[in-house]
Tab-separated table of C-alpha atoms in Angstrom:
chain	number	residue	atom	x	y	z
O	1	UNK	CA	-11.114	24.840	9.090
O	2	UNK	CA	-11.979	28.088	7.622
O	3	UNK	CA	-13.145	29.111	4.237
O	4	UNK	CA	-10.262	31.300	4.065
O	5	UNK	CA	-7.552	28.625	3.557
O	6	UNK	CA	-8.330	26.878	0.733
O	7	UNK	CA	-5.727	24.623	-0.049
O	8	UNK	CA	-6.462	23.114	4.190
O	9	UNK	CA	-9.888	22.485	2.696
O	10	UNK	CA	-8.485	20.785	-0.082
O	11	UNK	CA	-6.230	18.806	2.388
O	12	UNK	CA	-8.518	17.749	4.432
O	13	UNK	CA	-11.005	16.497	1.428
O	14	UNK	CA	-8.439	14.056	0.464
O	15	UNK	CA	-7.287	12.952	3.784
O	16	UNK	CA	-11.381	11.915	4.278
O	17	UNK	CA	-11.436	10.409	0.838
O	18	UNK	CA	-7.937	8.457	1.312
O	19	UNK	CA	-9.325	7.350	4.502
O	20	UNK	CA	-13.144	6.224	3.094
O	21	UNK	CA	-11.329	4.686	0.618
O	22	UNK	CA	-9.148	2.264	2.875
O	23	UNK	CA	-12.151	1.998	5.305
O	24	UNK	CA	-14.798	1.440	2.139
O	25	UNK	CA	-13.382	0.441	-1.037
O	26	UNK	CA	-12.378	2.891	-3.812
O	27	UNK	CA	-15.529	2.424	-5.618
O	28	UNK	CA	-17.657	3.232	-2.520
O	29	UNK	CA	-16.386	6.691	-2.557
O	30	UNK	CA	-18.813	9.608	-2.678
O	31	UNK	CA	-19.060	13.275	-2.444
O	32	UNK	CA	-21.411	13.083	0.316
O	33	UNK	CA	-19.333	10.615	2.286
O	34	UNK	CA	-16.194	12.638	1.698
O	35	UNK	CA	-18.152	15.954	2.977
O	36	UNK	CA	-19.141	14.201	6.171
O	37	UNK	CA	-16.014	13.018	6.900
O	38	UNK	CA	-13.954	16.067	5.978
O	39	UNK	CA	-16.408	18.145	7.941
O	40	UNK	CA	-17.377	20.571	4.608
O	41	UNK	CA	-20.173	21.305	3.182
O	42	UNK	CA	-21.220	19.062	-0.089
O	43	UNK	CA	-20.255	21.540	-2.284
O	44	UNK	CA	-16.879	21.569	-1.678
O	45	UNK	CA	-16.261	18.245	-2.588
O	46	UNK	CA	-17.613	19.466	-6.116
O	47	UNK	CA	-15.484	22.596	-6.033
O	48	UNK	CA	-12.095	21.140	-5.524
O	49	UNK	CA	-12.968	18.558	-7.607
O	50	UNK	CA	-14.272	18.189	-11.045
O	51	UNK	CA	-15.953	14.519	-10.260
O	52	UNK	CA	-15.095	11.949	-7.965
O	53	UNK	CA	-13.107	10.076	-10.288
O	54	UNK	CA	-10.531	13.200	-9.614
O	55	UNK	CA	-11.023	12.815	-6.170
O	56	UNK	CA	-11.148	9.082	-5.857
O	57	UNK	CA	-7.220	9.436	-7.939
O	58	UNK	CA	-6.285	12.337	-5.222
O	59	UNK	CA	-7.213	9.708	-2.629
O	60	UNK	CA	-5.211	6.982	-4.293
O	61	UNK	CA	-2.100	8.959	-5.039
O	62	UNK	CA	-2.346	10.214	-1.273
O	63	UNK	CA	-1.821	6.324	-0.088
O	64	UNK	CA	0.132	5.966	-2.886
O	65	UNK	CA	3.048	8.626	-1.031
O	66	UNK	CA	1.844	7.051	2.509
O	67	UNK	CA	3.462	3.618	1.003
O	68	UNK	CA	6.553	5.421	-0.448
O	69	UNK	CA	7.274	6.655	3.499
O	70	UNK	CA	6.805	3.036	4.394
O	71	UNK	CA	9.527	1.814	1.407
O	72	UNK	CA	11.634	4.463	2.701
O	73	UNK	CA	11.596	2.693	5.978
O	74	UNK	CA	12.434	-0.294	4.555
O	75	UNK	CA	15.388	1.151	2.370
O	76	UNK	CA	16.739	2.445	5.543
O	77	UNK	CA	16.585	-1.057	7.745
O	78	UNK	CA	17.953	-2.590	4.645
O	79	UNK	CA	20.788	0.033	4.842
O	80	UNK	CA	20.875	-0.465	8.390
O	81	UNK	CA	21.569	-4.173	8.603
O	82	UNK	CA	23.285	-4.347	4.928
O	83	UNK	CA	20.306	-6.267	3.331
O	84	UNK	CA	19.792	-8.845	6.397
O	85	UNK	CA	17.066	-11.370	5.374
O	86	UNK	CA	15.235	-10.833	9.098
O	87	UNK	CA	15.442	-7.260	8.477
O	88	UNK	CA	13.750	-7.828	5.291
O	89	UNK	CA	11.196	-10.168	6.627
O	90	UNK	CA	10.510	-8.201	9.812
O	91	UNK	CA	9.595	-5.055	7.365
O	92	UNK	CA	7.253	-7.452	5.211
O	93	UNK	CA	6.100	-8.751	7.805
O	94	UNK	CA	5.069	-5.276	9.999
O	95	UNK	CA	3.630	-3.797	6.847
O	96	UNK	CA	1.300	-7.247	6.139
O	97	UNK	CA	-0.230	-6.687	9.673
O	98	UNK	CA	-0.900	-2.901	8.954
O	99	UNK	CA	-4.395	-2.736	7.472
O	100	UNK	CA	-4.856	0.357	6.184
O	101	UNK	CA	-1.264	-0.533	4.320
O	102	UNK	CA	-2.945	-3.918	3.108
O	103	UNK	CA	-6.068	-1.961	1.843
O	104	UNK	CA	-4.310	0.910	0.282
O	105	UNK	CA	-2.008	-1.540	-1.787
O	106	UNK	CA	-4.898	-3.781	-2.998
O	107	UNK	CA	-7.059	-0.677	-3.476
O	108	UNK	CA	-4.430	0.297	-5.711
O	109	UNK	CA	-3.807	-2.572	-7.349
O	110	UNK	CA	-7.292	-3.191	-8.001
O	111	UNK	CA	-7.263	0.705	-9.188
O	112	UNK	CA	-4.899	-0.046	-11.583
O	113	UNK	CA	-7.042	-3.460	-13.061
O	114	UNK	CA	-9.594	-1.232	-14.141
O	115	UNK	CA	-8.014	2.386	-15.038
O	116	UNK	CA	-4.976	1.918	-17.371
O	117	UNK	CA	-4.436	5.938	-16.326
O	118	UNK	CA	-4.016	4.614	-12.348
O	119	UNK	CA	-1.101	1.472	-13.538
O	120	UNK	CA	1.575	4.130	-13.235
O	121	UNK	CA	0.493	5.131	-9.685
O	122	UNK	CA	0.114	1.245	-8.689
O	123	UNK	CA	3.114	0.036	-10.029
O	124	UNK	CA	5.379	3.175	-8.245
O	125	UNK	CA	5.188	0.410	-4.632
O	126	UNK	CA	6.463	-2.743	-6.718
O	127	UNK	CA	9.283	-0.564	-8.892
O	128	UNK	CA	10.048	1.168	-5.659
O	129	UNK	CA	10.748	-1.984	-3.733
O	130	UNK	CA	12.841	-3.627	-6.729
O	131	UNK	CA	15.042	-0.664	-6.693
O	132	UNK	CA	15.330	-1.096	-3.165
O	133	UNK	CA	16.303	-4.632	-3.038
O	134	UNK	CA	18.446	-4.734	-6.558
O	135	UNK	CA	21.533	-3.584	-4.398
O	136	UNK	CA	21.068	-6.634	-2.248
O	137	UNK	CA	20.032	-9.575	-4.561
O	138	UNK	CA	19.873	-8.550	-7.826
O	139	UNK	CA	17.191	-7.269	-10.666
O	140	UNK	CA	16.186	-10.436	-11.603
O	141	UNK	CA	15.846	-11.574	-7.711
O	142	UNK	CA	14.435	-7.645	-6.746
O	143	UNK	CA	11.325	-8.338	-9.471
O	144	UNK	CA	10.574	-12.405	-8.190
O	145	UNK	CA	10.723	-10.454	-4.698
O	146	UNK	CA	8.712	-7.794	-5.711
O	147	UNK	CA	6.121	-10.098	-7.437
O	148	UNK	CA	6.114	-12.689	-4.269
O	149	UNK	CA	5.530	-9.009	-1.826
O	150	UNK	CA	2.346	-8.803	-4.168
O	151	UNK	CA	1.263	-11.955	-3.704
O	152	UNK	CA	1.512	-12.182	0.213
O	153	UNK	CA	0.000	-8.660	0.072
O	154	UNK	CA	-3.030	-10.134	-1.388
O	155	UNK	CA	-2.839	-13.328	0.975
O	156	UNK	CA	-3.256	-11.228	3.585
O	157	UNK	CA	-6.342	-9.320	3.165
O	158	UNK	CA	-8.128	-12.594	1.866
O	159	UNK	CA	-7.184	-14.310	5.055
O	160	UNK	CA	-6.632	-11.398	7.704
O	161	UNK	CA	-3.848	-12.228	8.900
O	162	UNK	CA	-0.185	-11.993	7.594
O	163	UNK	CA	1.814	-14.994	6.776
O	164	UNK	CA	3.947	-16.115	9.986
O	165	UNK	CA	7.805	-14.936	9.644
O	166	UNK	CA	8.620	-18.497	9.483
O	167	UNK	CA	7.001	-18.815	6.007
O	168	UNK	CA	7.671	-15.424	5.065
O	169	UNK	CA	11.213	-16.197	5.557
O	170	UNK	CA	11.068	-19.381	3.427
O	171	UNK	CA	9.615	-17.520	0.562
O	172	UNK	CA	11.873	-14.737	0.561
O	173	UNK	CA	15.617	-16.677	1.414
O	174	UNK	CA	15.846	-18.356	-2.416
O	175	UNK	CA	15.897	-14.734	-3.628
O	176	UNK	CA	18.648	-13.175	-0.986
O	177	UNK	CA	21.184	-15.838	-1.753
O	178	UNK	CA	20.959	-17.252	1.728
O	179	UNK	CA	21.048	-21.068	2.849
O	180	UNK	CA	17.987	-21.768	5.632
O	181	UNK	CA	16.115	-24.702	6.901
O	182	UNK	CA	12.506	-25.102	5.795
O	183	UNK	CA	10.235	-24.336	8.237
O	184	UNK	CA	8.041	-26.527	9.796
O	185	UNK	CA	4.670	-27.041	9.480
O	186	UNK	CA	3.795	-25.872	12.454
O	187	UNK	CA	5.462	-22.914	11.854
O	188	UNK	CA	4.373	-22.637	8.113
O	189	UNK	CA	1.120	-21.093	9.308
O	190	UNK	CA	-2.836	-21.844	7.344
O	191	UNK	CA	-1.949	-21.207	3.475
O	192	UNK	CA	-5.669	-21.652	2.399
């Protein structure tokens, strides 16, 4: 990367620092450790960037837009099988076993918990997804949806693993307006 493209520079600073903080934690974020990883010297960190709370909200709203490609994705299988509940299900389901989805979502959330300025930029994924799924089931079921999507999200990274589809698929069919048999335990997967 050359000194002669700035705005590359710039790029690549927040790609490291999106990528620290999925790796890290937001609030293990530094100028140094964004340098190394970028490849650029310290003082570029400083240059593009006023403090690393400016880069640490570059970094979020860059995984912030990475999850918006993945909703898209899900609007179009949605589209695709017009609102299927195993379309639905196999989406939530791919995305809970993506980590660096898992950790930019809670990074987000957690973000948010602490910086009233970062709630807009955390709450984008769970109005994004009840827009989505209003078409299909609803407001009123799109926000329980939404709210349940958090909640496995979160399940997830404590436990490492995703829910199994079976149980995904029991939380989620009271919301589509679908009839299903309860799964089994077996099936139901560890919920502690």
């Amino acid at each position: 990367m050359s000194k002669r493209d700035p705005e590359a520079r710039r790029t690549a600073i927040i790609t490291a620092a999106a990528d620290l903080v999925v790796e890290l934690g937001p609030e293990r974020l530094t100028h140094r450790r964004v340098a190394e990883r970028a490849g650029v010297p310290l003082g570029s960190t400083t240059q593009y960037f006023k403090s690393i709370d400016e880069l640490r909200t570059r970094a979020l709203e860059r995984l912030a837009a990475e999850i918006d490609d993945d909703l898209e994705a899900v609007r179009e299988s949605l589209a695709t099988s017009n609102g299927s509940i195993d379309a639905l299900v196999d989406d939530l389901h791919d995305y809970l076993r993506n980590h660096r989805n898992l950790a930019a979502d809670v990074s987000l959330m957690s973000a948010a918990a602490f910086d009233a300025d970062l709630r807009e930029l955390s709450l984008r994924w769970q109005n994004n997804l009840i827009d989505i799924l209003t078409a299909y089931v609803g407001p009123t079921n799109a926000h329980a949806l939404a709210i349940l999507a958090d909640g496995v999200t979160i399940h997830a990274v404590q436990h490492d693993a995703p829910l199994p589809k079976a149980t995904l698929r029991a939380i989620v069919v009271p919301f589509m307006g679908a009839d299903s048999k309860p799964p089994t335990p077996n099936e139901m997967g560890p919920t502690r």
